[in-house]
Short mmCIF file of N, CA and C in Angstrom, two decimals:
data_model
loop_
_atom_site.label_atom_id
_atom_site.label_comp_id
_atom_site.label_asym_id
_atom_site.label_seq_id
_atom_site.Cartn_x
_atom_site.Cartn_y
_atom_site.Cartn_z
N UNK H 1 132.96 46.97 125.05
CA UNK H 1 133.78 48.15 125.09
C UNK H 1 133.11 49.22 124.21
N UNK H 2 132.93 50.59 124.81
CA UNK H 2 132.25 51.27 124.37
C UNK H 2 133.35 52.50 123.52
N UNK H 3 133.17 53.24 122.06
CA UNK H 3 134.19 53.83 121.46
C UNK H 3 133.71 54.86 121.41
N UNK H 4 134.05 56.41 121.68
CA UNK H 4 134.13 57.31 120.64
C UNK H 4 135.12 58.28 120.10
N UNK H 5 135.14 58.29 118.32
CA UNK H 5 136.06 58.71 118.25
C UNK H 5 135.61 60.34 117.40
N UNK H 6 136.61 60.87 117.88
CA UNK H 6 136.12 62.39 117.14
C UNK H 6 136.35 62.35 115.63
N UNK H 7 135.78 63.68 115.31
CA UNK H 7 135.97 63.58 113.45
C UNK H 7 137.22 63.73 112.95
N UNK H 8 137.98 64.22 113.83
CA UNK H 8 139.76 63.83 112.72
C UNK H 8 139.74 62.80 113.05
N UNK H 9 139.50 61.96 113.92
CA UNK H 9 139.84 60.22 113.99
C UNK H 9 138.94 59.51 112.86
N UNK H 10 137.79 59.86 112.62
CA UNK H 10 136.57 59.07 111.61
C UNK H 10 137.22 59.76 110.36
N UNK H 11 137.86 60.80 110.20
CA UNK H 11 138.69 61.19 108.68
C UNK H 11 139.70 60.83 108.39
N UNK H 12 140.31 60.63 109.39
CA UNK H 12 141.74 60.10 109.49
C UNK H 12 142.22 58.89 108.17
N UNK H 13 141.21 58.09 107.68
CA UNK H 13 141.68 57.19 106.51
C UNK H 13 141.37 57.76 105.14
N UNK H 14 140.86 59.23 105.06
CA UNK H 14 140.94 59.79 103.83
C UNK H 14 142.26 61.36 103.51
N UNK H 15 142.93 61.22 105.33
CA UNK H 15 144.43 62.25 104.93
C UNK H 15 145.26 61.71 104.07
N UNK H 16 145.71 62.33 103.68
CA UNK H 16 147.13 62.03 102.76
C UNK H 16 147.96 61.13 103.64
N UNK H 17 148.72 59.86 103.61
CA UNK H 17 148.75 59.40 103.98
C UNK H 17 151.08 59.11 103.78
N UNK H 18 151.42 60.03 103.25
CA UNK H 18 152.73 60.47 102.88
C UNK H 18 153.06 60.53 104.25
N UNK H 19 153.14 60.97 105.27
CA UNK H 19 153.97 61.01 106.55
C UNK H 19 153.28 59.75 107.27
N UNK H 20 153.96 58.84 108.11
CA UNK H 20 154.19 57.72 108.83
C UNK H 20 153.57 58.14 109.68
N UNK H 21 152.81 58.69 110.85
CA UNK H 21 152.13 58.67 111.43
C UNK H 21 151.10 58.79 110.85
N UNK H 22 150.25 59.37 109.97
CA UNK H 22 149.30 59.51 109.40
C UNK H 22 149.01 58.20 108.84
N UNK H 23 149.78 57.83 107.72
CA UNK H 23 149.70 56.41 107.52
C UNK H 23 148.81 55.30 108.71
N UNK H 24 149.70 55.30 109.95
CA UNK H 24 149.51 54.30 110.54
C UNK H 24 148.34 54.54 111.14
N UNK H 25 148.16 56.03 111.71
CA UNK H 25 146.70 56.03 112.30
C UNK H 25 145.33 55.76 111.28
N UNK H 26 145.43 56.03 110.04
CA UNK H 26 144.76 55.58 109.02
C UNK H 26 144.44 54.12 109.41
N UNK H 27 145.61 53.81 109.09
CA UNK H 27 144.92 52.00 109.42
C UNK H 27 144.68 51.62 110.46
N UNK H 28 144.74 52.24 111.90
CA UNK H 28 144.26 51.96 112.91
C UNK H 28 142.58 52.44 113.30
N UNK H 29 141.94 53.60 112.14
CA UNK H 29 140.89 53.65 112.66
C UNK H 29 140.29 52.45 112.01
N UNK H 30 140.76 52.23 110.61
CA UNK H 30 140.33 51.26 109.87
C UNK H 30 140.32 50.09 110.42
N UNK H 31 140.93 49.36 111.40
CA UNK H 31 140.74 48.41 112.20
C UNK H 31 140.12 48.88 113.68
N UNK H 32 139.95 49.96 113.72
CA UNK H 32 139.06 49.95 115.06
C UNK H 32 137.58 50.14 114.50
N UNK H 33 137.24 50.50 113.28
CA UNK H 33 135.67 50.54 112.30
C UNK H 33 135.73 48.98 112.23
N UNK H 34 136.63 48.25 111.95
CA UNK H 34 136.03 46.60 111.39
C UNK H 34 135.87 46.26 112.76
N UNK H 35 136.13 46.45 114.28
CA UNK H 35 136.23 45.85 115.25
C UNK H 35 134.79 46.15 115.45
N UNK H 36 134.48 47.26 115.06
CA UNK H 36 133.03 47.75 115.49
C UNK H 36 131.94 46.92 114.83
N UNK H 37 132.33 46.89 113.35
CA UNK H 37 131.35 46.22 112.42
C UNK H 37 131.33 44.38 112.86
N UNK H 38 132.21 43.77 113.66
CA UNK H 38 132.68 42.45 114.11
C UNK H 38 131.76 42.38 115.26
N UNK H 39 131.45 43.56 115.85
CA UNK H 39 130.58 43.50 117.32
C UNK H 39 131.47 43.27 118.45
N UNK H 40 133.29 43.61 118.12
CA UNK H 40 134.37 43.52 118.88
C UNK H 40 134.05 44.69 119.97
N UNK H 41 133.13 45.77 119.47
CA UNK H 41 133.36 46.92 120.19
C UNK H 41 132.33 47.87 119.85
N UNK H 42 131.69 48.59 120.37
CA UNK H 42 130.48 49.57 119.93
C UNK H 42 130.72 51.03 119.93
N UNK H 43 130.29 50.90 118.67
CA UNK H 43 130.63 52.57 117.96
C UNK H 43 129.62 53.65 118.71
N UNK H 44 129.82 54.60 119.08
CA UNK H 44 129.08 55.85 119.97
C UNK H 44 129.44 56.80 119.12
N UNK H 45 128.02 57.54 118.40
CA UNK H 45 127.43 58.99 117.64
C UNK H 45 127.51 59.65 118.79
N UNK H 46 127.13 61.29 118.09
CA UNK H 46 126.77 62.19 118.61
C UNK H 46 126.40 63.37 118.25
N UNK H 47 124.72 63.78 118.24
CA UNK H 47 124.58 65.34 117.61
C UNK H 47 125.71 66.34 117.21
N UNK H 48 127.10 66.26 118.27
CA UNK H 48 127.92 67.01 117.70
C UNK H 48 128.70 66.77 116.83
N UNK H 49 129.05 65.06 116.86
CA UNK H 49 129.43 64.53 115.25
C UNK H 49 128.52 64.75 113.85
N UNK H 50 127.22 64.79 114.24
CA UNK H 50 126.52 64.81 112.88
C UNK H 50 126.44 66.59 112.45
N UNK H 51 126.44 67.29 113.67
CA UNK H 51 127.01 68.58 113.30
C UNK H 51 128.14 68.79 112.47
N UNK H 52 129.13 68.25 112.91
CA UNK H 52 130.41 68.52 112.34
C UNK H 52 130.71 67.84 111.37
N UNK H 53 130.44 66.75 110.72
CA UNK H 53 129.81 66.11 109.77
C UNK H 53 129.47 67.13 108.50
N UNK H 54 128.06 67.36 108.92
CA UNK H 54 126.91 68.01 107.75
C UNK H 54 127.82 69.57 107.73
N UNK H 55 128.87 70.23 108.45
CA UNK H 55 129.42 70.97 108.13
C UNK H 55 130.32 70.80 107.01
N UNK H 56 130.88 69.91 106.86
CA UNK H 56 131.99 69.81 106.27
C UNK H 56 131.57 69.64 104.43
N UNK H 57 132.49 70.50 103.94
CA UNK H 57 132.06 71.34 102.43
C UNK H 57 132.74 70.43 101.25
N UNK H 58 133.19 69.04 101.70
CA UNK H 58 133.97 68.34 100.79
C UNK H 58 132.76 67.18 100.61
N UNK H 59 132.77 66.40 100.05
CA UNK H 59 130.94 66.15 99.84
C UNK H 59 131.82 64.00 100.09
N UNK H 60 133.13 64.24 99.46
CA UNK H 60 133.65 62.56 100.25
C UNK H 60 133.86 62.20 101.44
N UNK H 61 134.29 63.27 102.34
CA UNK H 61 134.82 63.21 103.71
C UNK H 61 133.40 63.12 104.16
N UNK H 62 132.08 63.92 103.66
CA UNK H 62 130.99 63.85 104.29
C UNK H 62 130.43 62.51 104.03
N UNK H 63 130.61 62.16 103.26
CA UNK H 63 129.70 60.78 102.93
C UNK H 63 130.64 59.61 103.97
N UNK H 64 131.81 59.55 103.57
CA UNK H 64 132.32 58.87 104.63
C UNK H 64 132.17 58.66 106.04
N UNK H 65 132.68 60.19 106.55
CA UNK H 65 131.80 60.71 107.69
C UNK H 65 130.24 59.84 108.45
N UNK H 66 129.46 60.09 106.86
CA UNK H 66 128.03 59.27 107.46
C UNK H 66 127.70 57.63 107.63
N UNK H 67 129.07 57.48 106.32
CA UNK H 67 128.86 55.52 106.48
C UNK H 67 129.28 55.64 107.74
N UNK H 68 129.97 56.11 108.45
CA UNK H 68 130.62 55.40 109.56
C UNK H 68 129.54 56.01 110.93
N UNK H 69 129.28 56.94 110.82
CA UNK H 69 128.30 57.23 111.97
C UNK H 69 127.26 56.55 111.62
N UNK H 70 127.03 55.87 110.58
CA UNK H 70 125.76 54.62 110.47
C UNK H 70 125.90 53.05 111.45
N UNK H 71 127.33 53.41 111.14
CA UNK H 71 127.48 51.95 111.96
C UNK H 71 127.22 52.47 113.77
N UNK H 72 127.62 53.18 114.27
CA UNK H 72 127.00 53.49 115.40
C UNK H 72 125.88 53.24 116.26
N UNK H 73 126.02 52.54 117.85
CA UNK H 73 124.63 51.50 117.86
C UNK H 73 123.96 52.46 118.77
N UNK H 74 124.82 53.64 119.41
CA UNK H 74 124.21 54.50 120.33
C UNK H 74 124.31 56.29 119.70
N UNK H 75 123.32 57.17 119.67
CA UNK H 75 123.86 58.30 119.34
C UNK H 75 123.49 59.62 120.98
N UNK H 76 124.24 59.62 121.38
CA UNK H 76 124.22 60.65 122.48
C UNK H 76 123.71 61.60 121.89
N UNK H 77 122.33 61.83 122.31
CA UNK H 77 121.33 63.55 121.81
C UNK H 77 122.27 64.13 122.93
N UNK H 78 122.12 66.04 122.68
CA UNK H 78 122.13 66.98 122.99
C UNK H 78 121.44 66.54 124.32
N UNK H 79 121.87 66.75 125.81
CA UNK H 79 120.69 67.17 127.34
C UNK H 79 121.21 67.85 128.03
N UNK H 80 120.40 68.55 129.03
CA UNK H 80 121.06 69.20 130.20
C UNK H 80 122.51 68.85 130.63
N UNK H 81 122.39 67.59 130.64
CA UNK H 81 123.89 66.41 131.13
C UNK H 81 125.21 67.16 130.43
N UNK H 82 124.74 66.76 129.41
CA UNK H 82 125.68 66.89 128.45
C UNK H 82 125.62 68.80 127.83
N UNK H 83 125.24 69.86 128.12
CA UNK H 83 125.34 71.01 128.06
C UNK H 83 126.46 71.57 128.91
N UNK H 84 125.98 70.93 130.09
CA UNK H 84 126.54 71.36 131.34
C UNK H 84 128.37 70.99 131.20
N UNK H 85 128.18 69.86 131.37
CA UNK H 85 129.56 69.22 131.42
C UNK H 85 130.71 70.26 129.43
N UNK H 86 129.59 70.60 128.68
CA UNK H 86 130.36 71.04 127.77
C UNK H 86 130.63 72.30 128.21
N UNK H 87 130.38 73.16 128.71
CA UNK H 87 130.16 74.19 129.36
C UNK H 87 131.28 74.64 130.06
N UNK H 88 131.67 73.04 131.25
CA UNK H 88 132.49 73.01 132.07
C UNK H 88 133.72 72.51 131.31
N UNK H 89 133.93 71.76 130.63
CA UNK H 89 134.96 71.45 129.82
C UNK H 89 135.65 72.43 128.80
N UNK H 90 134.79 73.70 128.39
CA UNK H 90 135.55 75.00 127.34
C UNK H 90 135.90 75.72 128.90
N UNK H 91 135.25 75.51 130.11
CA UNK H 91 135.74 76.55 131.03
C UNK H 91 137.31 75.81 131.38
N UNK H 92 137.78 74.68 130.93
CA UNK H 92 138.49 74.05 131.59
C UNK H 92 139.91 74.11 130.27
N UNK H 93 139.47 74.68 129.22
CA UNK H 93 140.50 75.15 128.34
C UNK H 93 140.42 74.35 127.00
N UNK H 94 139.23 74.03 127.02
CA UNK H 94 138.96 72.63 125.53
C UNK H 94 138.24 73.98 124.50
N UNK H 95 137.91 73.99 123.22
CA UNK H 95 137.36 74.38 122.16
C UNK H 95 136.35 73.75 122.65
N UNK H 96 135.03 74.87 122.20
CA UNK H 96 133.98 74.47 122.09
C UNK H 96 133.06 72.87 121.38
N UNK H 97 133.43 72.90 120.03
CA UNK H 97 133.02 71.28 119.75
C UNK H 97 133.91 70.38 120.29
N UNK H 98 135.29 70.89 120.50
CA UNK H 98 136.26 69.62 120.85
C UNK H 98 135.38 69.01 122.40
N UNK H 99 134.79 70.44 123.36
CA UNK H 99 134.13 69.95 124.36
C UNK H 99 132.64 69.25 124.41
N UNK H 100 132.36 69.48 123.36
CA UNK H 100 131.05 68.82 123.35
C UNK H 100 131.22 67.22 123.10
N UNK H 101 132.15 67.27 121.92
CA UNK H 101 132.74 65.32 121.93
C UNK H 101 132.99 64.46 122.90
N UNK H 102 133.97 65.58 123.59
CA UNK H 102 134.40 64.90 124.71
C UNK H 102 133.36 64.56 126.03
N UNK H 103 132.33 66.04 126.13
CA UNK H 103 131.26 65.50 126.90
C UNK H 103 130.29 64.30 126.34
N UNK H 104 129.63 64.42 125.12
CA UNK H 104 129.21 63.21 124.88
C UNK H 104 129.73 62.08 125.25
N UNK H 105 130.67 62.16 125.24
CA UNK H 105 131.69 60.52 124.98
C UNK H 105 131.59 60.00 126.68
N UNK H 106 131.87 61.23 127.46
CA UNK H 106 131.22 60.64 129.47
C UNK H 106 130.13 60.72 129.32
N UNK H 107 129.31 61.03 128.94
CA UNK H 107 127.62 61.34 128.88
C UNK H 107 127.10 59.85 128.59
N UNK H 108 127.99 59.47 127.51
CA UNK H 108 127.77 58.31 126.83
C UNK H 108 128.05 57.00 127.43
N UNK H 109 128.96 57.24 128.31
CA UNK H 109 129.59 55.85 129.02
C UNK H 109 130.72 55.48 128.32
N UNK H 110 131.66 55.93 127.10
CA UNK H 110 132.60 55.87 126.25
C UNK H 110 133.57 54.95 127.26
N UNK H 111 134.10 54.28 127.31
CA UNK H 111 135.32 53.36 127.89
C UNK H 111 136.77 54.20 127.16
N UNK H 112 136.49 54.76 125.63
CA UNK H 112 137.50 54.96 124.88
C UNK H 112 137.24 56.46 124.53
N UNK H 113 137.97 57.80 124.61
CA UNK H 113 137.94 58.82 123.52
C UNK H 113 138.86 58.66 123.02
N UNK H 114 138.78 58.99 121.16
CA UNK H 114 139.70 58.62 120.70
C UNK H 114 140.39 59.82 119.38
N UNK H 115 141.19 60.62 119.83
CA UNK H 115 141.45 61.30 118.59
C UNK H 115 142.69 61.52 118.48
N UNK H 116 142.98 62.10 117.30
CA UNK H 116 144.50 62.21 116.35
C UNK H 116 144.91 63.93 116.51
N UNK H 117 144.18 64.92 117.91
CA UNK H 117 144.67 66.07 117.80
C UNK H 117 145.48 65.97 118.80
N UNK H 118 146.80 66.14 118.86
CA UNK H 118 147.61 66.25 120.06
C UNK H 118 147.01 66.97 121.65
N UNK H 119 147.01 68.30 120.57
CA UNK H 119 146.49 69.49 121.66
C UNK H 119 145.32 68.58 122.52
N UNK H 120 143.97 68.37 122.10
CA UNK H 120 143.08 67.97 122.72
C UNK H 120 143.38 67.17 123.38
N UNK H 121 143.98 65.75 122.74
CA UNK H 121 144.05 64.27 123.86
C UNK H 121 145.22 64.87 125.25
N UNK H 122 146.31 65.36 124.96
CA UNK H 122 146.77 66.23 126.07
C UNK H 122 145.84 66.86 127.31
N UNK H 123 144.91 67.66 126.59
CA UNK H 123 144.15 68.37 127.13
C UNK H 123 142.90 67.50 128.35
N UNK H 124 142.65 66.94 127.11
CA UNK H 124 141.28 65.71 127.89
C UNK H 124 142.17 64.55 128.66
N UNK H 125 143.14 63.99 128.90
CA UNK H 125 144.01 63.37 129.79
C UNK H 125 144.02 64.20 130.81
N UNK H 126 144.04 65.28 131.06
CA UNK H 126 144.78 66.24 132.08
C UNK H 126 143.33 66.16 132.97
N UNK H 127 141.93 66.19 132.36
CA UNK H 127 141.18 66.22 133.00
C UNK H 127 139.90 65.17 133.52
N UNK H 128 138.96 65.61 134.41
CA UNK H 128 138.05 64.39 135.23
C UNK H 128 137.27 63.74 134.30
N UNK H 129 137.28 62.78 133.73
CA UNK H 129 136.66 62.10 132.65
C UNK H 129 135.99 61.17 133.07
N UNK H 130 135.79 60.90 134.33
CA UNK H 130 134.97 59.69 135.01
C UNK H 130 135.13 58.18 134.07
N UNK H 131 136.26 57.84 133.72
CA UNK H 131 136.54 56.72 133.24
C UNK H 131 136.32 56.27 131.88
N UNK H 132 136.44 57.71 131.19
CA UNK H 132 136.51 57.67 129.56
C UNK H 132 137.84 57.82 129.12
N UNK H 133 138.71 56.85 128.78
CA UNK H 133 140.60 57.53 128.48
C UNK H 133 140.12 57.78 127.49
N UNK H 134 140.96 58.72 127.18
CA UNK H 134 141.55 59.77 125.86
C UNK H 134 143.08 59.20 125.48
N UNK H 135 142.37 58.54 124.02
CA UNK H 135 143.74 57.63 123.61
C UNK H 135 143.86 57.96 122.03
N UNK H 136 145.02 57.87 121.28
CA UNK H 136 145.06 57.92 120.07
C UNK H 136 144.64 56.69 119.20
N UNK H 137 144.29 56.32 118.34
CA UNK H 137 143.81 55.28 117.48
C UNK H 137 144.87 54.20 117.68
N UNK H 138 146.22 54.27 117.59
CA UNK H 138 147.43 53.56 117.89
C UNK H 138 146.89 52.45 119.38
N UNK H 139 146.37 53.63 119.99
CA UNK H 139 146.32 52.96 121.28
C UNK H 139 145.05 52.56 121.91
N UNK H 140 144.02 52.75 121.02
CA UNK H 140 142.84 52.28 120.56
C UNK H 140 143.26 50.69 120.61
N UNK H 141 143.77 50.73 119.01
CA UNK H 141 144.09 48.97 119.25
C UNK H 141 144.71 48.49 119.94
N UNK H 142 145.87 48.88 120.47
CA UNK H 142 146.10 48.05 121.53
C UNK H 142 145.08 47.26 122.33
N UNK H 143 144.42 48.36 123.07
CA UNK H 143 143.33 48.16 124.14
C UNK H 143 142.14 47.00 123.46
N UNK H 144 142.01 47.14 122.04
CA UNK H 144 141.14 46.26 121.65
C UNK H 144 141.58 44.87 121.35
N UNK H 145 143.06 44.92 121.32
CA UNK H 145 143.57 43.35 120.98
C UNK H 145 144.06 42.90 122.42
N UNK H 146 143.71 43.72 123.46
CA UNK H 146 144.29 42.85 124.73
C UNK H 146 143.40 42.68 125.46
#
């Protein structure tokens, strides 16, 4: 089973963790990272993760950020493939990086996209994903314990 999850999902166990959903998705990426590190499931990078990554101005979220894109056994470069389809995905009403994740993640062969923004997983459900679901971490595990 192939994963990718965007960067609020890979940050997700350093939010404040005071409201109950937050909480729980916390510990669900945290068991979908040990599933990865178990060889339960394979972690999928991507130039636009390590972009959004090396952006980020908090220097823990970044380091975190990188342990976990270390464990990653595939990293989807930047190609035509994947331009195109991002291209077509902001024409289709996604944010620009939110579309590039999401193209990586079909580019990639992803079985799983996985993030904690409402708006987006709404968004990327609604559209042709050629057999990448767009699921929240909650429902991440599910899929990995059944």
């Amino acid at each position: 089973m192939r994963l990718y999850l965007d960067m609020c999902s890979i940050q997700r166990p350093l939010d404040d963790r005071s409201q109950a959903r937050i909480a729980v998705e916390a510990e669900a990426v945290l068991a979908i990272l040990s599933a990865c590190e178990r060889g339960a499931a394979e972690l999928l990078a991507s130039r636009s993760l390590f972009f959004e990554m090396e952006r980020n101005p908090h220097p823990l979220r970044r380091d975190f950020a990188a342990q976990v894109l270390a464990r990653a056994t595939v990293v989807v470069e930047v190609s035509p493939a994947v331009e195109l389809r991002t291209r077509a995905l902001c024409t289709a009403g996604l944010k620009p990086l939110d579309a590039a994740h999401l193209a990586s993640a079909i580019e990639g062969r992803a079985d799983f996209f996985c993030t904690c923004d409402d708006r987006l997983l709404r968004r990327a459900r609604a559209l042709a994903t050629l057999g990448t679901r767009a699921v929240t971490p909650e429902q991440l595990i599910v899929e990995l314990l059944t």
